[in-house]
Coordinates of C-alpha atoms in Angstrom, one line a residue:
M268 CA 0.0 0.0 0.0
A269 CA 1.1 3.6 -0.6
A270 CA -0.4 6.8 0.8
G271 CA -3.9 7.2 -0.2
D272 CA -4.5 3.4 -1.0
V273 CA -7.7 2.1 0.5
H274 CA -8.3 -1.6 1.2
A275 CA -12.0 -2.4 1.9
I276 CA -12.8 -5.1 4.4
A277 CA -16.4 -6.6 3.7
D278 CA -18.5 -8.1 6.5
E279 CA -20.6 -10.8 4.7
A280 CA -22.7 -11.3 7.8
L281 CA -24.2 -8.0 8.0
G282 CA -23.6 -6.6 4.7
N283 CA -21.3 -3.9 5.7
T284 CA -17.7 -2.8 4.6
S285 CA -14.9 -1.1 6.8
Y286 CA -11.8 0.7 5.2
V287 CA -8.3 0.6 6.1
V288 CA -6.6 3.8 4.7
D289 CA -2.9 4.0 4.1
V290 CA -2.1 7.6 5.2
G291 CA 1.7 7.4 4.6
R292 CA 4.6 7.4 7.2
N293 CA 3.8 3.7 8.0
E294 CA 0.6 4.4 9.4
V295 CA -3.3 3.5 8.5
V296 CA -6.4 4.7 9.9
V297 CA -9.5 2.3 10.0
V298 CA -13.1 3.7 9.0
D299 CA -15.9 2.2 10.7
P300 CA -14.5 -0.9 12.2
R301 CA -16.4 -3.6 13.5
R302 CA -15.9 -5.1 17.1
D303 CA -13.9 -8.1 16.2
V304 CA -10.8 -6.3 15.0
E305 CA -8.3 -9.3 14.2
E306 CA -8.6 -8.7 10.5
Y307 CA -7.4 -5.1 10.9
L308 CA -4.6 -6.1 12.9
R309 CA -3.6 -9.0 10.5
L310 CA -3.5 -6.7 7.7
A311 CA -1.6 -4.0 9.4
E312 CA 0.8 -6.6 10.5
Q313 CA 1.2 -8.1 7.0
L314 CA 2.0 -4.5 5.6
G315 CA 4.3 -3.4 8.4
L316 CA 2.0 -0.5 9.3
E317 CA 0.5 0.8 12.5
I318 CA -3.2 1.6 13.2
V319 CA -3.1 5.3 14.5
A320 CA -6.9 6.0 14.3
C321 CA -10.5 5.1 13.8
L322 CA -12.9 7.4 11.9
E323 CA -16.5 6.8 12.9
T324 CA -19.3 8.1 10.4
H325 CA -22.1 7.6 12.9
L326 CA -23.7 5.6 15.9
H327 CA -24.1 2.2 14.3
A328 CA -27.3 0.5 14.8
D329 CA -26.5 -2.8 13.2
F330 CA -23.0 -3.7 14.8
V331 CA -21.0 -3.0 17.8
S332 CA -17.9 -0.8 16.8
G333 CA -14.5 -1.6 17.2
S334 CA -13.2 1.9 17.7
R335 CA -12.9 1.4 21.3
E336 CA -11.0 -2.1 20.9
L337 CA -8.4 -0.5 18.8
A338 CA -8.0 2.3 21.0
E339 CA -7.5 0.0 24.0
T340 CA -5.1 -2.4 22.1
E341 CA -3.4 -0.4 19.7
G342 CA -3.5 3.1 21.3
A343 CA -5.3 4.3 18.2
E344 CA -7.2 7.9 18.4
V345 CA -10.8 7.8 18.0
I346 CA -12.6 10.5 15.6
A347 CA -16.3 10.6 15.8
P348 CA -19.1 13.1 15.0
R349 CA -19.7 15.7 17.8
G350 CA -23.2 14.6 18.0
A351 CA -22.3 11.0 18.8
A352 CA -21.5 12.2 22.4
L353 CA -19.2 9.1 22.9
H354 CA -18.5 8.2 26.7
F355 CA -15.0 7.3 26.0
P356 CA -12.0 9.3 25.0
H357 CA -12.3 10.5 21.4
R358 CA -11.9 13.6 19.3
P359 CA -15.2 15.1 18.3
V360 CA -15.6 16.6 14.6
S361 CA -18.0 18.8 13.1
D362 CA -18.8 20.1 9.6
G363 CA -15.7 21.2 7.8
D364 CA -13.1 20.1 10.6
S365 CA -9.8 19.0 9.3
V366 CA -8.6 15.7 10.2
P367 CA -4.9 15.3 9.4
F368 CA -2.9 12.0 9.6
G369 CA 0.4 11.0 8.3
D370 CA 0.7 12.5 4.9
V371 CA -3.1 12.9 4.2
E372 CA -5.9 15.0 5.5
F373 CA -9.6 14.1 5.9
T374 CA -12.5 16.8 6.0
A375 CA -15.4 16.0 8.2
L376 CA -18.7 16.6 6.3
H377 CA -22.0 16.9 8.3
T378 CA -24.4 14.5 6.4
P379 CA -27.5 14.0 8.5
G380 CA -30.2 11.8 7.4
H381 CA -29.4 8.1 8.2
T382 CA -28.7 9.3 11.8
P383 CA -28.7 13.0 13.2
E384 CA -25.0 13.1 14.1
H385 CA -23.8 11.6 10.7
V386 CA -20.7 12.7 9.0
A387 CA -18.8 11.7 6.0
Y388 CA -15.0 12.0 5.6
L389 CA -13.5 13.5 2.4
L390 CA -10.0 12.7 1.3
T391 CA -8.6 14.8 -1.6
E392 CA -4.9 14.1 -1.7
P393 CA -3.3 12.1 -3.0
V394 CA -6.3 10.4 -4.1
R395 CA -10.0 11.6 -4.3
A396 CA -12.3 9.4 -1.8
V397 CA -15.5 10.1 0.3
F398 CA -16.2 7.5 3.1
S399 CA -20.0 8.2 3.1
G400 CA -21.3 5.9 5.8
G401 CA -25.0 5.8 5.3
S402 CA -25.2 8.9 3.5
L403 CA -24.8 7.8 -0.1
L404 CA -24.7 4.2 -0.9
V405 CA -24.4 2.3 -4.1
G406 CA -27.5 2.3 -5.8
G407 CA -29.3 3.7 -2.9
A408 CA -29.3 5.4 0.5
A409 CA -29.7 4.2 4.2
R410 CA -32.8 4.0 6.2
T411 CA -33.8 7.0 8.3
D412 CA -36.2 5.4 11.0
L413 CA -33.6 4.2 13.4
S414 CA -33.6 7.4 15.6
G415 CA -37.3 7.4 16.6
D416 CA -40.5 7.3 14.5
D417 CA -41.0 10.8 15.2
R418 CA -37.7 11.9 13.4
T419 CA -38.0 9.4 10.5
R420 CA -39.6 11.9 7.9
D421 CA -37.3 14.9 9.1
L422 CA -34.3 12.8 8.8
A423 CA -35.4 11.7 5.2
G424 CA -35.5 15.4 4.3
S425 CA -31.8 15.8 5.8
Q426 CA -30.8 12.7 3.8
F427 CA -31.9 14.4 0.6
G428 CA -29.8 17.3 1.1
S429 CA -26.8 15.0 2.3
M430 CA -26.9 13.0 -0.9
Q431 CA -27.1 16.1 -3.2
R432 CA -24.0 17.3 -1.2
L433 CA -22.0 14.4 -1.9
A434 CA -23.4 14.2 -5.4
A435 CA -21.7 17.6 -6.1
L436 CA -18.4 16.0 -5.5
P437 CA -16.2 15.6 -8.6
D438 CA -17.0 12.5 -10.8
E439 CA -13.9 10.7 -10.3
T440 CA -14.3 10.8 -6.6
S441 CA -14.3 7.1 -5.1
L442 CA -17.5 6.4 -3.1
C443 CA -16.8 4.3 0.1
P444 CA -20.0 3.6 2.0
T445 CA -20.3 1.5 5.2
H446 CA -23.6 -0.1 4.2
G447 CA -24.2 -2.4 1.2
G448 CA -26.4 -5.2 -0.3
G449 CA -27.7 -7.4 2.3
S450 CA -27.5 -4.7 5.3
F451 CA -30.9 -4.2 6.8
C452 CA -29.9 -0.4 7.1
S453 CA -30.0 0.0 3.3
T454 CA -32.7 0.7 1.0
D455 CA -32.6 -0.3 -2.8
P456 CA -28.8 -1.3 -2.5
G457 CA -27.1 -1.8 -5.7
P458 CA -25.2 -5.0 -6.7
R459 CA -21.8 -3.3 -6.8
S460 CA -19.6 -2.8 -3.9
A461 CA -17.4 0.0 -5.3
T462 CA -18.1 2.9 -7.4
T463 CA -17.7 6.6 -8.0
V464 CA -19.6 9.7 -7.5
G465 CA -20.0 10.2 -11.1
E466 CA -21.4 6.7 -11.6
E467 CA -23.9 7.2 -8.8
R468 CA -25.0 10.4 -10.1
R469 CA -26.0 8.8 -13.6
S470 CA -27.5 5.7 -11.8
N471 CA -28.8 6.1 -8.4
P472 CA -32.4 6.4 -8.7
L473 CA -32.7 8.6 -5.6
L474 CA -30.4 11.0 -7.1
G475 CA -32.5 11.4 -10.0
L476 CA -35.3 12.7 -7.9
V477 CA -34.7 16.5 -7.7
D478 CA -38.0 17.2 -5.4
E479 CA -37.4 16.7 -1.8
T480 CA -41.1 15.5 -1.2
A481 CA -40.9 13.0 -4.0
F482 CA -37.3 11.9 -2.6
V483 CA -38.9 11.5 0.9
D484 CA -41.7 9.4 -0.3
R485 CA -39.7 7.1 -2.5
L486 CA -37.1 6.7 0.4
L487 CA -39.7 5.9 3.0
S488 CA -41.5 3.4 0.7
G489 CA -38.2 1.2 0.6
F490 CA -37.8 0.6 4.2
G491 CA -38.1 -3.0 5.0
S492 CA -38.3 -4.7 8.5
Y493 CA -35.2 -4.7 10.6
P494 CA -34.0 -6.8 13.6
P495 CA -35.2 -5.4 17.0
Y496 CA -31.4 -5.4 18.4
F497 CA -31.0 -2.2 16.1
L498 CA -33.0 -0.5 18.9
H499 CA -30.4 -1.0 21.2
L500 CA -27.0 -0.6 19.5
R501 CA -26.7 3.1 19.1
E502 CA -26.7 3.5 22.9
V503 CA -24.4 0.8 23.3
N504 CA -21.9 2.3 20.9
R505 CA -21.6 5.4 23.0
Q506 CA -19.1 3.1 25.0
P507 CA -19.0 -0.4 23.9
P508 CA -17.9 -3.1 26.6
L509 CA -14.5 -4.2 25.9
L510 CA -14.2 -8.0 24.7
E511 CA -11.6 -8.8 27.3
G512 CA -14.0 -8.0 30.0
L513 CA -16.8 -10.3 28.9
A514 CA -17.4 -13.5 30.7
Q515 CA -15.5 -16.7 29.2
L516 CA -17.7 -19.3 27.6
R517 CA -17.8 -22.8 29.3
P518 CA -19.0 -26.1 28.5
I519 CA -22.4 -26.8 30.2
A520 CA -23.7 -30.2 31.0
P521 CA -26.9 -31.1 29.2
M522 CA -28.9 -31.3 32.7
E523 CA -27.5 -27.7 33.7
V524 CA -28.5 -26.4 30.3
A525 CA -32.2 -27.8 30.7
D526 CA -32.3 -26.1 34.0
A527 CA -31.1 -22.7 32.7
V528 CA -33.5 -23.0 29.7
G529 CA -36.3 -23.6 32.4
R530 CA -35.4 -20.4 33.9
G531 CA -35.5 -18.6 30.7
A532 CA -32.3 -18.8 28.9
W533 CA -32.4 -19.1 25.1
F534 CA -31.4 -22.5 23.7
I535 CA -29.9 -21.9 20.0
D536 CA -29.1 -25.0 17.9
A537 CA -26.5 -23.5 15.5
R538 CA -25.8 -27.0 13.9
S539 CA -26.8 -27.5 10.1
V540 CA -30.4 -27.3 9.2
D541 CA -30.3 -31.0 8.3
E542 CA -28.9 -32.1 11.7
W543 CA -31.6 -30.0 13.5
T544 CA -34.5 -31.5 11.5
A545 CA -33.2 -35.0 11.9
E546 CA -33.1 -34.7 15.9
H547 CA -32.9 -31.7 18.2
P548 CA -33.4 -30.9 21.8
R549 CA -37.2 -30.2 22.3
G550 CA -37.6 -26.6 22.4
A551 CA -34.3 -25.6 20.8
I552 CA -34.3 -22.7 18.2
S553 CA -32.7 -23.5 14.9
I554 CA -30.3 -20.6 13.7
A555 CA -27.6 -22.4 11.8
A556 CA -23.9 -21.1 12.1
R557 CA -23.4 -19.2 8.8
P558 CA -22.9 -15.6 8.0
E559 CA -26.4 -14.7 8.4
F560 CA -26.4 -16.1 12.0
A561 CA -25.8 -12.7 13.7
S562 CA -28.8 -11.3 11.9
W563 CA -31.1 -13.9 12.8
L564 CA -29.9 -14.2 16.4
G565 CA -30.7 -10.6 16.6
W566 CA -34.2 -11.2 15.3
V567 CA -34.9 -14.1 17.5
V568 CA -33.3 -13.2 21.1
P569 CA -34.4 -10.4 23.1
F570 CA -31.5 -8.1 23.3
G571 CA -29.4 -8.8 26.7
Q572 CA -31.1 -12.3 27.4
P573 CA -28.7 -15.2 28.2
V574 CA -27.9 -17.9 25.2
I575 CA -26.8 -21.2 25.3
L576 CA -25.4 -22.9 22.0
L577 CA -25.7 -26.3 20.6
V578 CA -22.8 -26.1 18.1
S579 CA -20.0 -28.1 16.6
D580 CA -16.5 -27.6 17.8
E581 CA -15.7 -26.1 14.4
E582 CA -18.5 -23.6 14.5
L583 CA -18.3 -22.6 18.0
E584 CA -15.7 -19.6 17.6
E585 CA -17.5 -18.2 14.5
A586 CA -20.8 -18.2 16.3
L587 CA -19.5 -16.6 19.4
R588 CA -17.8 -14.1 17.2
L589 CA -20.8 -13.2 15.1
A590 CA -23.0 -13.0 18.5
R591 CA -20.5 -10.6 20.0
R592 CA -20.4 -8.6 16.9
I593 CA -23.9 -7.4 17.4
G594 CA -23.9 -7.0 21.1
Y595 CA -24.9 -10.4 22.4
D596 CA -22.7 -10.8 25.3
R597 CA -24.5 -13.0 27.5
V598 CA -23.7 -16.2 25.3
D599 CA -23.0 -18.2 28.5
G600 CA -21.7 -21.5 26.9
W601 CA -22.4 -24.6 24.8
V602 CA -23.7 -27.8 25.5
D603 CA -21.0 -30.2 26.8
G604 CA -21.0 -33.3 24.6
G605 CA -23.3 -32.0 21.9
M606 CA -26.3 -33.9 20.9
D607 CA -24.9 -37.3 21.8
A608 CA -24.5 -35.9 25.6
W609 CA -28.1 -34.5 25.4
R610 CA -29.5 -38.0 24.2
R611 CA -27.4 -39.9 26.9
A612 CA -28.9 -37.7 29.7
G613 CA -32.3 -38.8 28.7
L614 CA -33.5 -35.3 28.0
P615 CA -36.4 -34.9 25.5
T616 CA -35.9 -34.7 21.8
G617 CA -37.7 -33.7 18.5
S618 CA -37.4 -33.6 14.9
L619 CA -39.2 -31.9 11.9
E620 CA -40.9 -33.3 8.9
V621 CA -39.6 -32.2 5.6
V622 CA -41.7 -32.5 2.6
R623 CA -41.0 -32.5 -1.1
P624 CA -42.5 -29.8 -3.2
E625 CA -44.9 -32.4 -4.9
E626 CA -46.0 -33.5 -1.6
A627 CA -46.4 -29.7 -0.4
Q628 CA -48.5 -28.8 -3.4
R629 CA -50.9 -31.9 -2.7
R630 CA -51.2 -30.8 1.1
L631 CA -51.8 -27.3 0.0
E632 CA -54.8 -28.5 -2.1
A633 CA -56.2 -30.5 0.8
G634 CA -56.2 -27.4 3.2
A635 CA -52.5 -27.2 4.6
T636 CA -51.1 -23.5 4.5
L637 CA -47.8 -22.9 2.8
L638 CA -46.3 -20.1 4.9
D639 CA -43.6 -17.9 3.2
V640 CA -41.4 -16.3 5.7
R641 CA -39.1 -14.3 3.4
Q642 CA -38.6 -10.7 3.4
R643 CA -41.5 -8.7 1.7
S644 CA -39.0 -7.5 -1.1
E645 CA -38.5 -11.2 -2.0
W646 CA -42.3 -12.1 -1.8
M647 CA -42.9 -9.1 -4.1
R648 CA -40.8 -10.3 -6.9
S649 CA -42.0 -14.0 -6.9
R650 CA -44.0 -16.5 -4.8
I651 CA -46.2 -19.7 -4.8
P652 CA -49.9 -19.1 -5.5
G653 CA -52.1 -19.8 -2.5
S654 CA -49.4 -19.2 0.0
V655 CA -49.5 -16.8 3.0
H656 CA -46.8 -14.4 3.7
V657 CA -45.6 -13.5 7.2
E658 CA -42.2 -12.7 7.5
L659 CA -39.7 -14.2 9.9
G660 CA -39.6 -11.2 12.0
D661 CA -43.5 -11.1 12.5
I662 CA -43.6 -14.8 13.1
I663 CA -41.1 -14.1 16.0
A664 CA -43.5 -11.3 17.3
G665 CA -46.2 -13.8 17.6
R666 CA -48.2 -13.4 14.2
R667 CA -48.8 -16.8 13.2
P668 CA -51.5 -18.8 11.1
T669 CA -53.3 -21.5 12.8
G670 CA -53.7 -25.1 11.4
E671 CA -51.3 -27.4 9.5
L672 CA -48.2 -25.2 8.5
I673 CA -45.5 -25.9 5.8
T674 CA -42.8 -23.2 6.1
F675 CA -40.6 -22.0 3.3
C676 CA -38.1 -19.4 2.7
G677 CA -35.4 -19.1 -0.1
H678 CA -33.6 -22.4 0.6
G679 CA -34.6 -23.5 4.0
E680 CA -32.6 -22.0 6.9
R681 CA -35.0 -19.2 7.8
S682 CA -38.1 -21.4 7.6
A683 CA -36.3 -23.9 9.9
T684 CA -36.0 -20.9 12.4
A685 CA -39.6 -20.2 12.0
A686 CA -40.5 -24.0 12.0
S687 CA -38.5 -24.4 15.4
L688 CA -40.5 -21.4 17.0
L689 CA -43.8 -23.0 16.0
L690 CA -42.7 -26.4 17.1
R691 CA -41.8 -25.0 20.5
D692 CA -45.1 -23.2 20.9
G693 CA -46.9 -26.6 20.0
G694 CA -47.7 -26.0 16.3
R695 CA -48.2 -28.5 13.6
V696 CA -45.6 -27.7 11.1
A697 CA -43.3 -29.2 8.5
N698 CA -40.6 -27.7 6.2
L699 CA -40.4 -27.4 2.4
S700 CA -37.4 -29.3 1.1
G701 CA -35.1 -26.8 -0.7
G702 CA -37.4 -24.0 0.1
F703 CA -38.8 -21.5 -2.9
S704 CA -35.7 -22.5 -4.9
G705 CA -36.7 -26.1 -4.7
W706 CA -40.3 -25.5 -5.6
K707 CA -39.1 -23.7 -8.9
R708 CA -36.7 -26.5 -9.8
S709 CA -39.6 -29.0 -9.4
G710 CA -41.3 -26.9 -12.1
L711 CA -44.3 -26.0 -9.8
P712 CA -46.3 -22.8 -10.5
T713 CA -45.1 -19.4 -9.4
E714 CA -46.6 -16.0 -9.7
R715 CA -45.2 -12.3 -9.6

């Protein structure tokens, strides 16, 4: 790397990107780091560079910031919007403030909208780049409803002004947003992860709207649902707990797990969907350990509640990392000995019927309900005729049809989570093999 070089680090789990920027003099700064900072440390070590600062664009609602971690472990200075009012040492910045490091200089641009305090950071020498956070995204903009319903529309108006301000930058300015495709903070995200201001001015549909009222209406109409943990992390990010201060996980005997669950702990089966389907502890909720584990844990488990995992040894570390990435710091441990130990202890187990598409169609015609738990945007694009749509988040909140149910999503993971919740509460439920994709491969009818 050389001064001005930008290395993007994608977070597949949450659809976000952070950036490591070479500022010269063997130093780098990190923009919007996530809580687990090992990847930044590895990159800096490989390049022989020192992390000297973190630039925060806003108080994040979807992940715990890693700035305090890097300040503690690396001595990095934390730069954040003045309105963020962080409760740990940092340098607050306002519109127009200069932020020099090494051989480069960033300029803070107040760009409210996604959040009230939001700033972007403009780099002009030796390259032109703007780190836009949630102000201007590839193909869209970030939502404005995370600071309270009473502020949503006003912040959408502010987002209009912020996007116009950033769109006025020179065409060749590289656009480096935090949120992207797959992030619940995004609205209408584009398929690309990198772009320029000039490309966005030509292709971003929101920038094509020159009337603020039309812009606000269009922006607000694109908001989908989001995990309820979002309502807690802005405050957490004012002073994120350091990872080294958290309680260590421990192996927990099956009988102790059963007692803890009886007292209100959440029992999450993070094994594969196929393993959970074949046999699982009765009442355990299926959330397979995969990149989406963090989001769906944040949908299912109320923020701050204790969690115990049933997980393979290979997936344990990653499941814990993803849980802590979104502030789920009360993961107490895992079932010692796994499913075999649970079975040997004589504790109750269950299984889930999986039905092939042709059988699901027959049951649908006989009166069963095909329950589509995908996001509304997916349902709008294509769906199974006669199915009932209830987003997984609404299932979690208690909105549930009655009678015989066959759950499905895109491929089967989310619908397994839905089925596990329904089973736990005594419902009659099966899961569609292969989900909506399997239905289409079978040549069965769909509609738009």
